[in-house]
Amino acid sequence: QKEVEQNSGPLSVPEGAIASLNCTYSDRGSQSFFWYRQYSGKSPELIMFIYSNGDKEDGRFTAQLNKASQYVSLLIRDSQPSDSATYLCAVNINTDKLIFGTGTRLQVFP
Amino acid sequence: ETGVTQTPRHLVMGMTNKKSLKCEQHLGHNAMYWYKQSAKKPLELMFVYSLEERVENNSVPSRFSPECPNSSHLFLHLHTLQPEDSALYLCASSQDWNQPQHFGDGTRLSIL
């Protein structure tokens, strides 16, 4: 079992819709969870981080964490074509070690 | 501008060459990281330095040699690389192990 799993996509959503990106992880002891956005040919850019169960909102982005079910999700409201990118889920498995998923490619079409 | 600067942005080298990648962070962070990103693969952690001390070496071949002279600078020395080492090499920094990591723009490395 992979430590951090994401559906590779592509996930296609129309402009203005809600995009829902999901990630599951294997280590129940994980404490820190991050979402990064990566445009083609660019480096990862931090979008959200969450440490506690529940929802965390920042503008159009909401991160949701459920430690009991070992999943973390990212919702993007009012999706824009500029949101088209690969979204990477990352989880701290243990001290100093951040494990990344393979990423989900999101396509927002006009 | 992420506060993490990597040079060079692109590097082409032969298998017998020796070169170094440089990373500098202006964020006052205590930890720095090297990652490798190959096509169709997740980001792979290579090395972790915390307060200039190496705390993680993720089974990386010895042809990659890191150096961290102070908390702001990180180097990756390369020698006798293989074609499969062609990838995007990313440097990142964070305040602490469980804090968000901020990435540089990366060095695109091609081995001939």
PDB file of C-alpha atoms in Angstrom:
ATOM      1  CA  GLN A   1       0.000   0.000   0.000  1.00  0.00           C
ATOM      2  CA  LYS A   2       1.308   3.412  -0.968  1.00  0.00           C
ATOM      3  CA  GLU A   3       1.830   5.806   1.931  1.00  0.00           C
ATOM      4  CA  VAL A   4      -0.066   8.652   0.247  1.00  0.00           C
ATOM      5  CA  GLU A   5      -2.547   7.918  -2.537  1.00  0.00           C
ATOM      6  CA  GLN A   6      -4.242  10.216  -4.987  1.00  0.00           C
ATOM      7  CA  ASN A   7      -6.249   9.617  -8.123  1.00  0.00           C
ATOM      8  CA  SER A   8      -4.056  10.795 -10.995  1.00  0.00           C
ATOM      9  CA  GLY A   9      -7.011  12.162 -12.954  1.00  0.00           C
ATOM     10  CA  PRO A  10      -7.488  14.190 -14.977  1.00  0.00           C
ATOM     11  CA  LEU A  11     -10.396  15.632 -13.071  1.00  0.00           C
ATOM     12  CA  SER A  12     -12.361  17.824 -15.446  1.00  0.00           C
ATOM     13  CA  VAL A  13     -14.791  20.412 -14.086  1.00  0.00           C
ATOM     14  CA  PRO A  14     -16.555  23.345 -15.756  1.00  0.00           C
ATOM     15  CA  GLU A  15     -15.676  26.891 -14.834  1.00  0.00           C
ATOM     16  CA  GLY A  16     -17.562  28.017 -11.751  1.00  0.00           C
ATOM     17  CA  ALA A  17     -18.064  24.497 -10.368  1.00  0.00           C
ATOM     18  CA  ILE A  18     -16.616  22.970  -7.208  1.00  0.00           C
ATOM     19  CA  ALA A  19     -13.563  20.779  -7.713  1.00  0.00           C
ATOM     20  CA  SER A  20     -13.065  18.060  -5.106  1.00  0.00           C
ATOM     21  CA  LEU A  21      -9.632  16.485  -4.751  1.00  0.00           C
ATOM     22  CA  ASN A  22      -9.072  13.544  -2.434  1.00  0.00           C
ATOM     23  CA  CYS A  23      -6.088  11.948  -0.747  1.00  0.00           C
ATOM     24  CA  THR A  24      -5.723   8.945   1.550  1.00  0.00           C
ATOM     25  CA  TYR A  25      -2.750   8.072   3.731  1.00  0.00           C
ATOM     26  CA  SER A  26      -1.591   4.954   5.493  1.00  0.00           C
ATOM     27  CA  ASP A  27       0.059   6.132   8.727  1.00  0.00           C
ATOM     28  CA  ARG A  28      -2.432   6.764  11.546  1.00  0.00           C
ATOM     29  CA  GLY A  29       0.216   8.720  13.421  1.00  0.00           C
ATOM     30  CA  SER A  30       0.443  11.425  10.754  1.00  0.00           C
ATOM     31  CA  GLN A  31      -0.034  14.900  12.162  1.00  0.00           C
ATOM     32  CA  SER A  32       0.511  17.426   9.373  1.00  0.00           C
ATOM     33  CA  PHE A  33      -1.199  17.578   5.989  1.00  0.00           C
ATOM     34  CA  PHE A  34      -0.466  19.847   3.061  1.00  0.00           C
ATOM     35  CA  TRP A  35      -1.833  20.638  -0.372  1.00  0.00           C
ATOM     36  CA  TYR A  36       0.457  21.986  -3.075  1.00  0.00           C
ATOM     37  CA  ARG A  37      -0.361  23.205  -6.561  1.00  0.00           C
ATOM     38  CA  GLN A  38       2.113  22.586  -9.358  1.00  0.00           C
ATOM     39  CA  TYR A  39       1.812  24.118 -12.791  1.00  0.00           C
ATOM     40  CA  SER A  40       3.528  22.326 -15.642  1.00  0.00           C
ATOM     41  CA  GLY A  41       7.262  23.043 -15.596  1.00  0.00           C
ATOM     42  CA  LYS A  42       7.062  24.886 -12.274  1.00  0.00           C
ATOM     43  CA  SER A  43       7.817  24.010  -8.665  1.00  0.00           C
ATOM     44  CA  PRO A  44       5.142  23.102  -6.088  1.00  0.00           C
ATOM     45  CA  GLU A  45       3.377  26.032  -4.439  1.00  0.00           C
ATOM     46  CA  LEU A  46       1.768  25.682  -0.996  1.00  0.00           C
ATOM     47  CA  ILE A  47      -2.019  26.114  -1.095  1.00  0.00           C
ATOM     48  CA  MET A  48      -3.258  24.899   2.288  1.00  0.00           C
ATOM     49  CA  PHE A  49      -2.140  23.060   5.388  1.00  0.00           C
ATOM     50  CA  ILE A  50      -4.232  21.462   8.116  1.00  0.00           C
ATOM     51  CA  TYR A  51      -3.376  19.800  11.405  1.00  0.00           C
ATOM     52  CA  SER A  52      -6.741  19.149  13.096  1.00  0.00           C
ATOM     53  CA  ASN A  53      -9.835  17.212  12.157  1.00  0.00           C
ATOM     54  CA  GLY A  54     -12.495  19.245  10.401  1.00  0.00           C
ATOM     55  CA  ASP A  55     -12.492  21.986   7.804  1.00  0.00           C
ATOM     56  CA  LYS A  56     -10.134  24.855   7.183  1.00  0.00           C
ATOM     57  CA  GLU A  57     -11.107  27.564   4.740  1.00  0.00           C
ATOM     58  CA  ASP A  58      -8.950  30.090   2.908  1.00  0.00           C
ATOM     59  CA  GLY A  59     -10.663  32.062   0.184  1.00  0.00           C
ATOM     60  CA  ARG A  60     -11.959  29.672  -2.471  1.00  0.00           C
ATOM     61  CA  PHE A  61     -10.068  26.752  -0.940  1.00  0.00           C
ATOM     62  CA  THR A  62     -11.248  24.427   1.845  1.00  0.00           C
ATOM     63  CA  ALA A  63      -9.148  21.622   3.275  1.00  0.00           C
ATOM     64  CA  GLN A  64     -10.974  18.807   5.061  1.00  0.00           C
ATOM     65  CA  LEU A  65      -9.277  16.316   7.354  1.00  0.00           C
ATOM     66  CA  ASN A  66     -10.724  13.093   8.744  1.00  0.00           C
ATOM     67  CA  LYS A  67      -8.064  11.257  10.755  1.00  0.00           C
ATOM     68  CA  ALA A  68     -10.360   8.371  11.659  1.00  0.00           C
ATOM     69  CA  SER A  69     -10.867   7.577   7.977  1.00  0.00           C
ATOM     70  CA  GLN A  70      -7.330   8.667   7.061  1.00  0.00           C
ATOM     71  CA  TYR A  71      -8.243  11.028   4.290  1.00  0.00           C
ATOM     72  CA  VAL A  72      -7.719  14.652   3.503  1.00  0.00           C
ATOM     73  CA  SER A  73      -9.466  16.551   0.739  1.00  0.00           C
ATOM     74  CA  LEU A  74      -9.252  19.903  -0.992  1.00  0.00           C
ATOM     75  CA  LEU A  75     -12.309  21.703  -2.304  1.00  0.00           C
ATOM     76  CA  ILE A  76     -11.936  24.526  -4.798  1.00  0.00           C
ATOM     77  CA  ARG A  77     -15.056  26.662  -5.136  1.00  0.00           C
ATOM     78  CA  ASP A  78     -15.859  28.734  -8.220  1.00  0.00           C
ATOM     79  CA  SER A  79     -13.144  26.911 -10.190  1.00  0.00           C
ATOM     80  CA  GLN A  80     -11.297  29.006 -12.763  1.00  0.00           C
ATOM     81  CA  PRO A  81      -9.265  27.938 -15.812  1.00  0.00           C
ATOM     82  CA  SER A  82      -6.213  29.295 -13.960  1.00  0.00           C
ATOM     83  CA  ASP A  83      -6.763  26.582 -11.333  1.00  0.00           C
ATOM     84  CA  SER A  84      -5.837  23.969 -13.953  1.00  0.00           C
ATOM     85  CA  ALA A  85      -2.732  22.320 -12.522  1.00  0.00           C
ATOM     86  CA  THR A  86      -1.570  19.220 -10.687  1.00  0.00           C
ATOM     87  CA  TYR A  87      -2.480  19.186  -7.001  1.00  0.00           C
ATOM     88  CA  LEU A  88      -0.118  17.344  -4.685  1.00  0.00           C
ATOM     89  CA  CYS A  89      -1.134  15.983  -1.311  1.00  0.00           C
ATOM     90  CA  ALA A  90       1.686  15.690   1.228  1.00  0.00           C
ATOM     91  CA  VAL A  91       1.676  14.084   4.659  1.00  0.00           C
ATOM     92  CA  ASN A  92       4.264  14.120   7.436  1.00  0.00           C
ATOM     93  CA  ILE A  93       4.775  10.420   8.138  1.00  0.00           C
ATOM     94  CA  ASN A  94       7.345  10.955  10.834  1.00  0.00           C
ATOM     95  CA  THR A  95       9.850  13.547  11.949  1.00  0.00           C
ATOM     96  CA  ASP A  96      11.295  15.557   9.054  1.00  0.00           C
ATOM     97  CA  LYS A  97       9.821  13.290   6.383  1.00  0.00           C
ATOM     98  CA  LEU A  98       7.151  14.644   4.068  1.00  0.00           C
ATOM     99  CA  ILE A  99       5.634  12.039   1.753  1.00  0.00           C
ATOM    100  CA  PHE A 100       3.986  13.239  -1.444  1.00  0.00           C
ATOM    101  CA  GLY A 101       1.282  11.605  -3.487  1.00  0.00           C
ATOM    102  CA  THR A 102       1.635  11.391  -7.256  1.00  0.00           C
ATOM    103  CA  GLY A 103      -0.793  14.272  -7.673  1.00  0.00           C
ATOM    104  CA  THR A 104      -4.190  14.803  -9.303  1.00  0.00           C
ATOM    105  CA  ARG A 105      -4.343  16.735 -12.544  1.00  0.00           C
ATOM    106  CA  LEU A 106      -7.228  19.210 -12.551  1.00  0.00           C
ATOM    107  CA  GLN A 107      -8.627  20.651 -15.766  1.00  0.00           C
ATOM    108  CA  VAL A 108     -11.117  23.526 -15.548  1.00  0.00           C
ATOM    109  CA  PHE A 109     -12.791  24.183 -18.880  1.00  0.00           C
ATOM    110  CA  PRO A 110     -14.595  27.416 -19.830  1.00  0.00           C
TER     111      PRO A 110
ATOM    112  CA  GLU B   1       9.289  34.895  -5.266  1.00  0.00           C
ATOM    113  CA  THR B   2       9.183  32.089  -2.707  1.00  0.00           C
ATOM    114  CA  GLY B   3      12.239  33.083  -0.665  1.00  0.00           C
ATOM    115  CA  VAL B   4      14.117  29.990  -1.843  1.00  0.00           C
ATOM    116  CA  THR B   5      16.545  30.516  -4.719  1.00  0.00           C
ATOM    117  CA  GLN B   6      18.109  27.701  -6.732  1.00  0.00           C
ATOM    118  CA  THR B   7      20.917  27.914  -9.253  1.00  0.00           C
ATOM    119  CA  PRO B   8      21.427  27.012 -11.987  1.00  0.00           C
ATOM    120  CA  ARG B   9      17.913  26.706 -13.419  1.00  0.00           C
ATOM    121  CA  HIS B  10      19.089  24.316 -16.128  1.00  0.00           C
ATOM    122  CA  LEU B  11      22.131  22.061 -16.267  1.00  0.00           C
ATOM    123  CA  VAL B  12      23.340  19.690 -18.950  1.00  0.00           C
ATOM    124  CA  MET B  13      26.290  17.508 -18.067  1.00  0.00           C
ATOM    125  CA  GLY B  14      28.089  14.414 -19.204  1.00  0.00           C
ATOM    126  CA  MET B  15      28.323  11.309 -17.060  1.00  0.00           C
ATOM    127  CA  THR B  16      31.937  11.990 -16.125  1.00  0.00           C
ATOM    128  CA  ASN B  17      31.466  15.630 -15.121  1.00  0.00           C
ATOM    129  CA  LYS B  18      31.329  17.100 -11.639  1.00  0.00           C
ATOM    130  CA  LYS B  19      28.905  19.897 -10.909  1.00  0.00           C
ATOM    131  CA  SER B  20      27.074  21.392  -7.945  1.00  0.00           C
ATOM    132  CA  LEU B  21      23.552  22.650  -7.402  1.00  0.00           C
ATOM    133  CA  LYS B  22      23.045  25.545  -5.035  1.00  0.00           C
ATOM    134  CA  CYS B  23      20.105  26.525  -2.870  1.00  0.00           C
ATOM    135  CA  GLU B  24      19.725  29.606  -0.684  1.00  0.00           C
ATOM    136  CA  GLN B  25      16.781  30.435   1.542  1.00  0.00           C
ATOM    137  CA  HIS B  26      15.969  33.916   2.843  1.00  0.00           C
ATOM    138  CA  LEU B  27      13.153  32.867   5.189  1.00  0.00           C
ATOM    139  CA  GLY B  28      15.076  32.233   8.387  1.00  0.00           C
ATOM    140  CA  HIS B  29      14.060  28.577   8.338  1.00  0.00           C
ATOM    141  CA  ASN B  30      15.847  25.854  10.281  1.00  0.00           C
ATOM    142  CA  ALA B  31      15.372  22.908   7.933  1.00  0.00           C
ATOM    143  CA  MET B  32      16.316  22.432   4.278  1.00  0.00           C
ATOM    144  CA  TYR B  33      15.563  19.605   1.881  1.00  0.00           C
ATOM    145  CA  TRP B  34      16.555  18.170  -1.492  1.00  0.00           C
ATOM    146  CA  TYR B  35      13.899  16.437  -3.607  1.00  0.00           C
ATOM    147  CA  LYS B  36      14.017  14.705  -6.968  1.00  0.00           C
ATOM    148  CA  GLN B  37      11.033  14.870  -9.307  1.00  0.00           C
ATOM    149  CA  SER B  38      10.944  12.551 -12.304  1.00  0.00           C
ATOM    150  CA  ALA B  39       8.164  12.293 -14.858  1.00  0.00           C
ATOM    151  CA  LYS B  40       5.147  10.249 -13.716  1.00  0.00           C
ATOM    152  CA  LYS B  41       6.648   9.756 -10.235  1.00  0.00           C
ATOM    153  CA  PRO B  42       5.913  11.440  -6.914  1.00  0.00           C
ATOM    154  CA  LEU B  43       8.382  13.822  -5.391  1.00  0.00           C
ATOM    155  CA  GLU B  44      11.186  11.805  -3.815  1.00  0.00           C
ATOM    156  CA  LEU B  45      12.861  13.098  -0.681  1.00  0.00           C
ATOM    157  CA  MET B  46      16.646  12.819  -0.962  1.00  0.00           C
ATOM    158  CA  PHE B  47      18.179  14.638   1.994  1.00  0.00           C
ATOM    159  CA  VAL B  48      17.045  16.596   5.036  1.00  0.00           C
ATOM    160  CA  TYR B  49      19.129  19.026   7.056  1.00  0.00           C
ATOM    161  CA  SER B  50      17.942  20.456  10.345  1.00  0.00           C
ATOM    162  CA  LEU B  51      20.062  23.200  11.929  1.00  0.00           C
ATOM    163  CA  GLU B  52      22.858  22.283   9.481  1.00  0.00           C
ATOM    164  CA  GLU B  53      22.898  18.654  10.583  1.00  0.00           C
ATOM    165  CA  ARG B  54      21.852  15.896   8.199  1.00  0.00           C
ATOM    166  CA  VAL B  55      18.903  14.020   9.691  1.00  0.00           C
ATOM    167  CA  GLU B  56      17.756  12.013   6.699  1.00  0.00           C
ATOM    168  CA  ASN B  57      19.473  10.293   3.818  1.00  0.00           C
ATOM    169  CA  ASN B  58      16.777   8.515   1.912  1.00  0.00           C
ATOM    170  CA  SER B  59      18.933   5.733   0.424  1.00  0.00           C
ATOM    171  CA  VAL B  60      20.407   8.060  -2.145  1.00  0.00           C
ATOM    172  CA  PRO B  61      23.372   6.809  -4.242  1.00  0.00           C
ATOM    173  CA  SER B  62      26.760   8.165  -3.215  1.00  0.00           C
ATOM    174  CA  ARG B  63      27.158   9.985  -6.542  1.00  0.00           C
ATOM    175  CA  PHE B  64      24.934  12.620  -4.893  1.00  0.00           C
ATOM    176  CA  SER B  65      26.686  14.394  -2.038  1.00  0.00           C
ATOM    177  CA  PRO B  66      24.923  17.112  -0.013  1.00  0.00           C
ATOM    178  CA  GLU B  67      26.558  19.922   1.906  1.00  0.00           C
ATOM    179  CA  CYS B  68      24.988  22.389   4.313  1.00  0.00           C
ATOM    180  CA  PRO B  69      27.562  24.984   5.449  1.00  0.00           C
ATOM    181  CA  ASN B  70      24.969  27.081   7.319  1.00  0.00           C
ATOM    182  CA  SER B  71      21.227  27.253   7.823  1.00  0.00           C
ATOM    183  CA  SER B  72      20.708  29.428   4.729  1.00  0.00           C
ATOM    184  CA  HIS B  73      22.674  27.460   2.147  1.00  0.00           C
ATOM    185  CA  LEU B  74      22.437  23.947   0.790  1.00  0.00           C
ATOM    186  CA  PHE B  75      24.441  22.322  -1.976  1.00  0.00           C
ATOM    187  CA  LEU B  76      24.101  19.101  -3.910  1.00  0.00           C
ATOM    188  CA  HIS B  77      27.401  17.925  -5.406  1.00  0.00           C
ATOM    189  CA  LEU B  78      27.075  15.683  -8.424  1.00  0.00           C
ATOM    190  CA  HIS B  79      29.639  13.317  -9.923  1.00  0.00           C
ATOM    191  CA  THR B  80      29.562  10.410 -12.387  1.00  0.00           C
ATOM    192  CA  LEU B  81      25.794  10.626 -12.764  1.00  0.00           C
ATOM    193  CA  GLN B  82      23.708   8.241 -14.836  1.00  0.00           C
ATOM    194  CA  PRO B  83      21.102   9.029 -17.516  1.00  0.00           C
ATOM    195  CA  GLU B  84      18.317   8.005 -15.102  1.00  0.00           C
ATOM    196  CA  ASP B  85      19.398  10.862 -12.842  1.00  0.00           C
ATOM    197  CA  SER B  86      17.944  13.334 -15.338  1.00  0.00           C
ATOM    198  CA  ALA B  87      15.120  15.038 -13.448  1.00  0.00           C
ATOM    199  CA  LEU B  88      13.974  18.222 -11.767  1.00  0.00           C
ATOM    200  CA  TYR B  89      15.835  18.758  -8.500  1.00  0.00           C
ATOM    201  CA  LEU B  90      13.971  20.835  -5.975  1.00  0.00           C
ATOM    202  CA  CYS B  91      15.188  22.498  -2.822  1.00  0.00           C
ATOM    203  CA  ALA B  92      12.776  23.369  -0.016  1.00  0.00           C
ATOM    204  CA  SER B  93      12.936  24.887   3.444  1.00  0.00           C
ATOM    205  CA  SER B  94      10.679  24.969   6.500  1.00  0.00           C
ATOM    206  CA  GLN B  95      10.723  26.443   9.964  1.00  0.00           C
ATOM    207  CA  ASP B  96      10.363  23.048  11.586  1.00  0.00           C
ATOM    208  CA  TRP B  97       9.663  19.442  10.566  1.00  0.00           C
ATOM    209  CA  ASN B  98       5.884  19.754  10.728  1.00  0.00           C
ATOM    210  CA  GLN B  99       5.659  23.208   9.206  1.00  0.00           C
ATOM    211  CA  PRO B 100       4.909  23.918   5.528  1.00  0.00           C
ATOM    212  CA  GLN B 101       7.808  23.566   3.142  1.00  0.00           C
ATOM    213  CA  HIS B 102       8.533  26.278   0.610  1.00  0.00           C
ATOM    214  CA  PHE B 103      10.113  25.241  -2.663  1.00  0.00           C
ATOM    215  CA  GLY B 104      12.593  26.877  -4.963  1.00  0.00           C
ATOM    216  CA  ASP B 105      12.069  26.924  -8.733  1.00  0.00           C
ATOM    217  CA  GLY B 106      14.232  23.846  -9.193  1.00  0.00           C
ATOM    218  CA  THR B 107      17.150  22.843 -11.381  1.00  0.00           C
ATOM    219  CA  ARG B 108      16.318  20.903 -14.526  1.00  0.00           C
ATOM    220  CA  LEU B 109      19.175  18.424 -14.875  1.00  0.00           C
ATOM    221  CA  SER B 110      19.915  16.497 -18.065  1.00  0.00           C
ATOM    222  CA  ILE B 111      22.604  13.820 -18.199  1.00  0.00           C
ATOM    223  CA  LEU B 112      24.011  13.041 -21.620  1.00  0.00           C
TER     224      LEU B 112
END
